XYZ file of C-alpha atoms in Angstrom:
543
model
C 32.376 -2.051 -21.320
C 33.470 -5.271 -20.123
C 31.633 -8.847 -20.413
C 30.667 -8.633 -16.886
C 28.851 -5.147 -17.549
C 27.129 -6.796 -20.658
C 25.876 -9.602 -18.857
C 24.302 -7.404 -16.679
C 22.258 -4.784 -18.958
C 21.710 -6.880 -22.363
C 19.134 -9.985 -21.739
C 20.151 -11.485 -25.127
C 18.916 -11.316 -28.295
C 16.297 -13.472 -27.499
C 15.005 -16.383 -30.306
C 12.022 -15.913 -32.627
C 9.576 -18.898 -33.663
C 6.642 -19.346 -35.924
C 3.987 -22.185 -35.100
C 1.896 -23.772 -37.583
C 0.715 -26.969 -35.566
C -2.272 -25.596 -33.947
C -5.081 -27.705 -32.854
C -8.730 -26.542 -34.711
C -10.652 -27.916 -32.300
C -8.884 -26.211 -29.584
C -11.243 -22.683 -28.389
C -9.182 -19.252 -28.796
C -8.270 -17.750 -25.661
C -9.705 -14.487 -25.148
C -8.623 -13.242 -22.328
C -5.125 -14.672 -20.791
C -5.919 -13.026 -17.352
C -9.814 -14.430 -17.304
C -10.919 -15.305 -13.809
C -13.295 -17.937 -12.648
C -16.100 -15.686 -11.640
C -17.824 -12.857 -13.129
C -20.129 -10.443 -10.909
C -23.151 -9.515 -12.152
C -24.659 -5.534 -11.240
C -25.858 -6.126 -7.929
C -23.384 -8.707 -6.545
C -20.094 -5.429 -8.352
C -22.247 -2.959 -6.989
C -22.856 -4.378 -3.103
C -18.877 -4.911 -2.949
C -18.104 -1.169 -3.514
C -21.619 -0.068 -2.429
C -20.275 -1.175 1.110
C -17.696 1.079 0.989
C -19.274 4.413 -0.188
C -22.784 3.774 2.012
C -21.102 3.457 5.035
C -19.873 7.068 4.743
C -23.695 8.146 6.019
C -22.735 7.314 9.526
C -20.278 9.980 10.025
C -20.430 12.520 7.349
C -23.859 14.052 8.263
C -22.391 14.890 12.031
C -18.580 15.858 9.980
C -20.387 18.386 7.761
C -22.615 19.794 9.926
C -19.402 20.451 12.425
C -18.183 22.920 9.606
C -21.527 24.360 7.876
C -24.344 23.987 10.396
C -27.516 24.149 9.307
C -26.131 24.236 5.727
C -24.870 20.634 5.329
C -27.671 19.071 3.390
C -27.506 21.909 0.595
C -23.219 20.795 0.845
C -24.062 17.520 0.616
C -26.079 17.883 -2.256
C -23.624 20.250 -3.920
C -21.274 16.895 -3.210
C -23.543 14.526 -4.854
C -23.509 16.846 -7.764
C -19.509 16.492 -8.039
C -19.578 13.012 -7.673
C -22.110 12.956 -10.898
C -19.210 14.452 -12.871
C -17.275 11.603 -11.544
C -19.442 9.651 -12.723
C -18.809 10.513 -16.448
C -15.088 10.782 -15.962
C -14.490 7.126 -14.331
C -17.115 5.936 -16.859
C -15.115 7.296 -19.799
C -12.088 5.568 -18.853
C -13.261 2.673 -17.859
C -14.869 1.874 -21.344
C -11.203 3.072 -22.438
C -9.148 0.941 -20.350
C -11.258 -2.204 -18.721
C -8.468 -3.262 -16.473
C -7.626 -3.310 -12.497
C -6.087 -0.688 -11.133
C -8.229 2.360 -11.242
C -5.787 5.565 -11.528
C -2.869 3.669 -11.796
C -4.039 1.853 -15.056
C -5.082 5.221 -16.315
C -1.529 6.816 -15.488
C 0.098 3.557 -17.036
C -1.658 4.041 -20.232
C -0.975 7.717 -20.079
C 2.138 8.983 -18.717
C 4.965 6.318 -17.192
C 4.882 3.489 -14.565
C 6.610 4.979 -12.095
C 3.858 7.840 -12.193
C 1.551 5.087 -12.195
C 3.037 3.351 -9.441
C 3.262 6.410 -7.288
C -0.012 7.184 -7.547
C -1.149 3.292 -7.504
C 0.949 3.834 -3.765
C -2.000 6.532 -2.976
C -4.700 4.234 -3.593
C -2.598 1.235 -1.157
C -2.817 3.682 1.354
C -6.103 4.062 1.282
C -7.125 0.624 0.875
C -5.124 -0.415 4.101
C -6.589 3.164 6.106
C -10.013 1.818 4.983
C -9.895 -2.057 6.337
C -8.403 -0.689 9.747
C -10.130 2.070 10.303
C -13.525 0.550 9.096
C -12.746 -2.646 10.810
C -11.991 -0.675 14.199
C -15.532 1.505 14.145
C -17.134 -1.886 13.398
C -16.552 -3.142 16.308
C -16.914 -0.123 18.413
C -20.877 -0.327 17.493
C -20.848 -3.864 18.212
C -19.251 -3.175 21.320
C -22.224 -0.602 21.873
C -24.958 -3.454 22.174
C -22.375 -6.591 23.157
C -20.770 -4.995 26.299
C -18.269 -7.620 26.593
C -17.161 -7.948 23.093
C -13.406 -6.776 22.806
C -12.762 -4.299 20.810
C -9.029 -5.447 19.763
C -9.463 -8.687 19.660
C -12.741 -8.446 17.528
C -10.902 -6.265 15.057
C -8.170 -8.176 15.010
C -10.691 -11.946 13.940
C -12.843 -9.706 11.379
C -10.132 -8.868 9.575
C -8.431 -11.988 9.651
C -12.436 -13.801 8.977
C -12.742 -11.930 5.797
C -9.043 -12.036 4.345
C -10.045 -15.973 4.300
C -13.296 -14.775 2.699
C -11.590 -13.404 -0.057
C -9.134 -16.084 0.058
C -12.495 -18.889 -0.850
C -13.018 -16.407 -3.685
C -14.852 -13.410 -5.207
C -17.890 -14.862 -5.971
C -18.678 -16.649 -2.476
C -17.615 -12.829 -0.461
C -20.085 -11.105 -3.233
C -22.838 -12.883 -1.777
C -22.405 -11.635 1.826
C -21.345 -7.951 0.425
C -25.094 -8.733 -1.544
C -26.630 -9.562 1.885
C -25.195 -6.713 3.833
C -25.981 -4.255 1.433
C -29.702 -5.352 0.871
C -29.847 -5.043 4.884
C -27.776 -1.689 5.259
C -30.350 -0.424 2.428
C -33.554 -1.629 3.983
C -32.306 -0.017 8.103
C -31.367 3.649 5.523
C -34.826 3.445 4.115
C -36.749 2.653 7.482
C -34.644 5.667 9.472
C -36.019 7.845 6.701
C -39.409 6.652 6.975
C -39.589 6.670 10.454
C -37.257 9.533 10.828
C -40.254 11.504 8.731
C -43.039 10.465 10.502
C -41.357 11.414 14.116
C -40.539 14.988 12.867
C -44.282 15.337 11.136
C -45.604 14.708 14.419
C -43.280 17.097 16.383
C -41.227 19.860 14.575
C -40.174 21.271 17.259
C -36.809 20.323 16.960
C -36.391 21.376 13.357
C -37.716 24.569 13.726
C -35.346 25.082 16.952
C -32.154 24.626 14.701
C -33.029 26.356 11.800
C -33.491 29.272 14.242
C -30.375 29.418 15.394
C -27.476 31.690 14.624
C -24.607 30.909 12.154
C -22.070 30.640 13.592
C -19.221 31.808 10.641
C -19.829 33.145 7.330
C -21.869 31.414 4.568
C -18.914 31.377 2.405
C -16.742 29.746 4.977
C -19.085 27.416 6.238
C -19.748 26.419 2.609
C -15.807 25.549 2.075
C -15.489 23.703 5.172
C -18.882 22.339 5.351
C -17.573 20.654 1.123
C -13.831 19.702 2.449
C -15.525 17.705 5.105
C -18.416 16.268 3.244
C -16.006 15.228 0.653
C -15.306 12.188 2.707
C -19.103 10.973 2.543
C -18.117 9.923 -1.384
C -15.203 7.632 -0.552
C -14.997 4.430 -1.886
C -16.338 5.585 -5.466
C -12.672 4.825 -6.905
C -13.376 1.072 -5.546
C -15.547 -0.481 -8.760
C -12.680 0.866 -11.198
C -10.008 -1.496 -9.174
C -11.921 -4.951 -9.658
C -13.419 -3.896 -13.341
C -12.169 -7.302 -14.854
C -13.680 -9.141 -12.734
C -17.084 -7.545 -13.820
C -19.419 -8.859 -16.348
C -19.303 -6.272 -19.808
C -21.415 -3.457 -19.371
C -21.445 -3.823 -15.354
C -18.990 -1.019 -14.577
C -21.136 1.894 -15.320
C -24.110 0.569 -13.512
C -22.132 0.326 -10.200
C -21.263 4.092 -10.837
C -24.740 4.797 -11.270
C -25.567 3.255 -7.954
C -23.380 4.196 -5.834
C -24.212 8.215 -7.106
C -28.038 7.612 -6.505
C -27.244 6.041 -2.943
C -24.939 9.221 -2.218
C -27.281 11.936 -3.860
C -30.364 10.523 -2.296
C -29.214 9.212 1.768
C -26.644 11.364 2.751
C -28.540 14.879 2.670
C -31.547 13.218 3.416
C -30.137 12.052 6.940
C -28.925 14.997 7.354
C -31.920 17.229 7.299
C -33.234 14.332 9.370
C -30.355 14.816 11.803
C -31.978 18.276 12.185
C -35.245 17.303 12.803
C -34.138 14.760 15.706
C -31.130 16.003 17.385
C -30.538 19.390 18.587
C -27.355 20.769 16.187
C -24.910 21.430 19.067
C -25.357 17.512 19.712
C -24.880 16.976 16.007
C -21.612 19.053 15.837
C -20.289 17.237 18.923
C -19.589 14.941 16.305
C -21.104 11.664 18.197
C -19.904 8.516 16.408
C -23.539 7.263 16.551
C -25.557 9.247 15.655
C -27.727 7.611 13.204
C -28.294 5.106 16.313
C -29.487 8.503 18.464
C -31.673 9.200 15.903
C -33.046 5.996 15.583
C -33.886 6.001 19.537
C -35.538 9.351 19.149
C -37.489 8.391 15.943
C -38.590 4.661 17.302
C -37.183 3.359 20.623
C -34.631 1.717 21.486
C -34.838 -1.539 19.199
C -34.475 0.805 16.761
C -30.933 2.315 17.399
C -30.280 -1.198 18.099
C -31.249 -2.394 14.742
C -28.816 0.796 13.539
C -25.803 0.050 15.451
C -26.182 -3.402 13.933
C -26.281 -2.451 10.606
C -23.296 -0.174 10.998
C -21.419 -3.091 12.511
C -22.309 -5.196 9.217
C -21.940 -2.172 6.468
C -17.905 -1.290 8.046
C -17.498 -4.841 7.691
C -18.434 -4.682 4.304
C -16.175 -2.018 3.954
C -13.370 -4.129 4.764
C -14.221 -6.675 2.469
C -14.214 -3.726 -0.467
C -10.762 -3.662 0.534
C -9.380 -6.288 0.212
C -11.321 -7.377 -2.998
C -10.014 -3.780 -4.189
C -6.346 -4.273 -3.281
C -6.253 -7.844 -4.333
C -6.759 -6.338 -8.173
C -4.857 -3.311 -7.743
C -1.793 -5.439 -6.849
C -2.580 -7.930 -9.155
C -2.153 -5.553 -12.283
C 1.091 -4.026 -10.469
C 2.398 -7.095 -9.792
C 1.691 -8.259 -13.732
C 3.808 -4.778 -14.696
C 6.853 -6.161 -12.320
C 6.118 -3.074 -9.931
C 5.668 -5.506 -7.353
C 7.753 -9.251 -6.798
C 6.589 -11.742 -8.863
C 5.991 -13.999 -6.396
C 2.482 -12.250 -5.377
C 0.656 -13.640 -8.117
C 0.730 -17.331 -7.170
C -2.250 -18.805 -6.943
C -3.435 -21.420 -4.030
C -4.427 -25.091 -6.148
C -7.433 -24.970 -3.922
C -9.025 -21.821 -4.867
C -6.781 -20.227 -7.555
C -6.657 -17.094 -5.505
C -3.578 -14.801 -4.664
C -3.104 -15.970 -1.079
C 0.106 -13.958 -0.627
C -1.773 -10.746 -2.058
C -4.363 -11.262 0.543
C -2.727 -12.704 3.792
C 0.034 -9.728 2.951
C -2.586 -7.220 3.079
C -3.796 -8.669 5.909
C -0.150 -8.684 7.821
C 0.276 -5.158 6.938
C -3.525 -4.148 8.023
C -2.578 -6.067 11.850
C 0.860 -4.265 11.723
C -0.819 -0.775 11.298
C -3.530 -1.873 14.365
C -0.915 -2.953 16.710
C 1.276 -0.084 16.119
C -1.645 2.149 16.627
C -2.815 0.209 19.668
C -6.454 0.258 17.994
C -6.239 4.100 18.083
C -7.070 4.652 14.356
C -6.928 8.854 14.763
C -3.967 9.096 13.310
C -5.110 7.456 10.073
C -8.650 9.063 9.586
C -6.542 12.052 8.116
C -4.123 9.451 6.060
C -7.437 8.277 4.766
C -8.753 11.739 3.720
C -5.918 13.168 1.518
C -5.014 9.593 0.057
C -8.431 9.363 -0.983
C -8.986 12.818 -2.651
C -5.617 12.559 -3.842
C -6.511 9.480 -6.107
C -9.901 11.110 -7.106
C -7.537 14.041 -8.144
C -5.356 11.870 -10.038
C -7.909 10.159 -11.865
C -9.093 13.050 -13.474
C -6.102 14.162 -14.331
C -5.577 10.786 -15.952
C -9.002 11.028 -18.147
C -7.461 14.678 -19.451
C -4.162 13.172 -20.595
C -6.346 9.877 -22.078
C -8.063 12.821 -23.918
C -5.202 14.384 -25.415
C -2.641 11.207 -25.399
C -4.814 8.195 -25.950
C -7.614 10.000 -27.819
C -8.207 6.465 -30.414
C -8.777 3.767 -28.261
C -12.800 3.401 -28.410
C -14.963 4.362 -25.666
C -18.817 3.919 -25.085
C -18.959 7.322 -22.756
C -17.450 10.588 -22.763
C -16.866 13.208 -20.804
C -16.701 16.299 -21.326
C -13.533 18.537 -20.801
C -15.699 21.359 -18.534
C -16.874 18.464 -16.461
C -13.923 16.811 -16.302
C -12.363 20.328 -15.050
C -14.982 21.466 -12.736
C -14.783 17.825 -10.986
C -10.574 18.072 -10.564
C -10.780 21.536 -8.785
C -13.924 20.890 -6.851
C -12.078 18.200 -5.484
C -8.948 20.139 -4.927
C -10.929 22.770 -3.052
C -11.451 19.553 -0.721
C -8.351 18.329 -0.364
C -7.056 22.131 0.441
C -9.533 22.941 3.179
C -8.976 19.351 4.958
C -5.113 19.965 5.054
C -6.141 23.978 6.296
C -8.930 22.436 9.033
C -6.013 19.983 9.984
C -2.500 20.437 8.976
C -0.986 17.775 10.844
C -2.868 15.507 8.933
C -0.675 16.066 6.045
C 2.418 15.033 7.856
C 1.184 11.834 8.960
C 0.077 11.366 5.858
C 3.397 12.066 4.095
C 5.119 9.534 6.676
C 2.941 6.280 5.721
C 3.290 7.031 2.009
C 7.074 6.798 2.337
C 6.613 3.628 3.853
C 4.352 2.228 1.017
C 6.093 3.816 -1.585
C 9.922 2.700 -0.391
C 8.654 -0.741 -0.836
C 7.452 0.136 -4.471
C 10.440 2.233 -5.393
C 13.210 -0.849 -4.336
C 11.708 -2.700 -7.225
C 11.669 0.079 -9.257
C 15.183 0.035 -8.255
C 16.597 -2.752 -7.591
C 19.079 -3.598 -10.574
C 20.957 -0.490 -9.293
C 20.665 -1.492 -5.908
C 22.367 -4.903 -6.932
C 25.017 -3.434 -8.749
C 25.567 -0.935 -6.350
C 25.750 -4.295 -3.629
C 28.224 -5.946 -6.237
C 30.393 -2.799 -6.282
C 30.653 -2.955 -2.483
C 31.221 -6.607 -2.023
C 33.699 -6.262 -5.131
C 36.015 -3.331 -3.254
C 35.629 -5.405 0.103
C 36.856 -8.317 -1.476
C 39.756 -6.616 -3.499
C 40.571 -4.773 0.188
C 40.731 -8.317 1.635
C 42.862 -9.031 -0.941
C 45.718 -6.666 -1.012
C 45.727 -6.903 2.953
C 45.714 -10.724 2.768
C 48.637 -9.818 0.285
C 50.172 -7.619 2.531
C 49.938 -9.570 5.653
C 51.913 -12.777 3.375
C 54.621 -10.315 2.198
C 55.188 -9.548 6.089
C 54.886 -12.813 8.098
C 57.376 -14.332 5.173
C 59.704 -11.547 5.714
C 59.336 -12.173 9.391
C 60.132 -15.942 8.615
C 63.466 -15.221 6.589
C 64.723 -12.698 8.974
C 64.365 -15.719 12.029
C 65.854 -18.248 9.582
C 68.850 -15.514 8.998
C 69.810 -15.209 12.476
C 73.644 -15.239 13.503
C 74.604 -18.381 15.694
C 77.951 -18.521 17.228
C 78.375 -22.183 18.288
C 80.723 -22.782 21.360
C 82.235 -26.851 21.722
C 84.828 -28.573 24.589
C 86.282 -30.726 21.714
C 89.001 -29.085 20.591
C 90.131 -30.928 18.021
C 86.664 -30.945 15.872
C 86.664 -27.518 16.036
C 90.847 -26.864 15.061
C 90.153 -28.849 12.722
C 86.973 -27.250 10.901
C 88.819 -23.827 11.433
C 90.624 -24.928 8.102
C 87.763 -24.309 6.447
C 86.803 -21.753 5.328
C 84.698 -19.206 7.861
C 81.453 -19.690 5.660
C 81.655 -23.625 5.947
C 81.501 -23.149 9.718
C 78.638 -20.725 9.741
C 80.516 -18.110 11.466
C 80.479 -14.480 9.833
C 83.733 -13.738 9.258
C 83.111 -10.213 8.890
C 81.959 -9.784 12.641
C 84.731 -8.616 14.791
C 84.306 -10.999 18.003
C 84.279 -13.803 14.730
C 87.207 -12.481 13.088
C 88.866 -12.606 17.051
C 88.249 -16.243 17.276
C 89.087 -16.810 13.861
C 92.375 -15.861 14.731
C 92.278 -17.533 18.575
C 92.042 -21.079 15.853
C 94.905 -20.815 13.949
C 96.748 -20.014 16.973
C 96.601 -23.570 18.789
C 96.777 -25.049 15.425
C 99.993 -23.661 15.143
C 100.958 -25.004 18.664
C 99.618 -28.237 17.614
């Protein structure tokens, strides 16, 4: 191996040294990643709440598209899986209280490129949920503000709350806090007065539930679960900001989020049925909690919904970017990512180039797109399960790898089990319903995960860039060589070139023809030379 190679692969030896001035007044330091603010229950849960409660605006028209009349018993069965998930992000989040979610899990489990390939998933998703949320968002607001641009309004919300985040976590918590509290308040009124309207007149209920399936139960059941899978998205968010959580906040925000899944989304859906006749509902109408508002209470009230929805996506996007500023964070801190993501701003002490790079990439995706987002709703899907996959998968290997590190919940191995292949079963029958899906899907994760795998690889990539400019040069070299060799060849064979010199003065030239042919820079050996050699000695002879 040659110096050059050592250089290279060996850091150095490195230098050892033991301190014994330390200061006793000075406090210990706890926790060297400790930021400024920590988020109490409601403030943790309203940031991911956002996220997950959202998913009632959609998910009661997706599954009742696949099952019918079923979809509140699916939805149920969903909130019943996503109390298993409860446990099994609880467990390891007493385990490992650290950003990152599955890839901290996989980190402390398997390897870091594991980790960072499924930490890739979880990007994917992030960036899929600002754009796509951000996008709907304004859709409803274009709904009661006709001249509100759609593009351009996605375009300043995401770019309003990427400086929210930028002022800090605690200031964005409060307006996740107050759109929450409001999103929670319009859920509980459409149920009330979603009740009271079908109480009055059944009609409508009665209609759909005497209609005829229109598959098999079993089928409809599968489907029906694949596509209600989606109304639990945003579950992994909590798990991604944990540290910057107050101790013992984590499992609360798991418990709220299940109870707002478990109670609202089949709740609204049997409502749906009691409102809107079901062909309507599996038209799949991307308002249709603002229909049934209309038909429940008037107008002001489908207003008040399509408000709310405008303010709940938006606090989807801001469960984004909170979640992805941690999730990079921790990557960045385990040199996945380049170093220089973790500078902070001296105003706020935030990651500005976490956040405004988020952002970049999250305008990218909506100009490519042109603002239509179809393409990612099925990104979204199987990045999402895909992580909820991996995480349980990550709590069995913590089981069997990691099985000392203390934990205040446990979960069991059967409910760990039953809540991976549930959500397989999901992620199977979205790929069946829509195949395409999963090549779209496999072409953004390339993107994301080429940018992960150069720094994975980019001491090879270096060397393999030294090699190149190395061979170049030495090419250069023996040509430049080559080209010398040639142009001084060419230089001696002009400097070598026979003269014959012809002169009218006689005399000067009889009398240097006593010399000897080489003093007179004739070759002698030449014929025509030898000739006049002769023709010289001739008329000196005369002479």
């Amino acid at each position: 191996m040659t110096p050059t190679e050592i250089s290279f692969d060996f850091a150095g030896w490195g230098k050892a040294e033991k301190i014994t001035d330390i200061n006793p007044s000075q406090k210990p330091v706890t926790h060297l990643d400790q930021p400024k603010h920590l988020l109490g229950t409601w403030k943790a849960t309203a940031i991911c709440g956002n996220d997950i409660s959202s998913s009632c605006l959609y998910v009661s028209a997706l599954c009742a598209a696949q099952a019918g009349i079923l979809a509140p018993l699916v939805l149920l069965i969903v909130g019943g899986i996503l109390f298993l998930y409860r446990k099994v992000y609880g467990e390891v989040g007493s385990a490992l209280p650290l950003n990152g979610g599955t890839y901290t899990v996989l980190l402390n489990t398997t390897n870091k490129k594991l980790a960072a390939a499924a930490a890739c998933l979880t990007l994917l998703s992030y960036v899929a949920t600002a754009v796509i949320s951000a996008n709907e968002g304004l859709h409803y607001l274009h709904a009661i503000f006709q001249p509100t641009p759609v593009m351009l309004g996605t375009v300043i919300l995401l770019v309003g709350f990427a400086f929210l985040v930028f002022i800090g976590i605690g200031e964005s918590a409060v307006v996740a806090l107050g759109i929450f509290i409001f999103h929670l308040f319009t859920l509980v009124l459409l149920v009330l007065l979603g009740s009271f309207a079908i109480l009055k007149d059944p009609s409508v209920l009665l209609a759909n539930w005497a209609l005829p399936p229109t598959r098999a139960v079993l089928p409809s059941l599968m489907f029906g679960f694949s596509a209600a899978m989606l109304g639990i998205s945003g579950f992994e968010s909590s798990a991604n900001f944990i540290e910057e959580q107050k101790a013992g906040v984590f499992p609360k925000t798991l418990r709220n989020m299940w109870l707002v899944v478990f109670i609202f989304n089949p709740l609204i859906s049997f409502l749906s049925f009691g409102l809107i006749g079901l062909k309507e509902i599996q038209s799949v109408p991307p308002d249709l909690l603002a229909r049934m508002g209309v038909v429940a209470a008037g107008d002001w009230f489908g207003f008040l919904i399509s408000l709310d929805a405008f303010l709940v996506l938006s606090g989807a996007v801001l469960t984004s970017f909170v979640g992805v500023t941690g999730l990079v964070r921790r990557m960045t801190l385990d040199r996945c990512l380049p170093q220089q993501l973790l500078k902070e701003n001296s105003w706020r002490k935030t990651n500005h180039w976490i956040i405004f790079g988020f952002l970049l990439v999250c305008l990218s995706i909506l100009f490519v797109t042109q603002g239509d987002i179809s393409m990612l709703a099925g990104v979204y899907t199987i990045s999402f399960l895909s992580v909820m996959i991996l995480f349980a998968v990550g709590n069995l290997l913590l089981k069997t790898t990691r099985s000392q590190l203390p934990r205040t919940e446990r979960a069991t191995w059967t409910n760990v089990i039953i809540a991976l292949i549930a959500v397989l079963i999901g992620l199977v029958g979205n790929i069946i319903m829509s195949p395409r899906n999963l090549e779209i899907f496999m072409i953004y994760y390339a993107c994301v995960a080429g940018v992960v795998a150069i720094m994975f690889l980019r001491v090879q990539i270096l060397k393999i860039f030294l090699l190149v400019v190395q061979g170049i040069f030495d090419y250069l070299l023996s040509l430049g060589q080559g080209v010398i060799k040639n142009v001084t060849r060419r230089i001696h064979s002009i400097n070598e070139m026979k003269v014959i010199y012809f002169t009218h003065r006689l005399r000067g030239i009889c009398s240097q023809a006593r010399k000897p042919a080489s003093a007179m820079g004739l070759a002698i050996n030449h014929p025509f030379n030898r000739l006049m050699s002769k023709g010289f000695d001739f008329l000196s002879s005369i002479k």
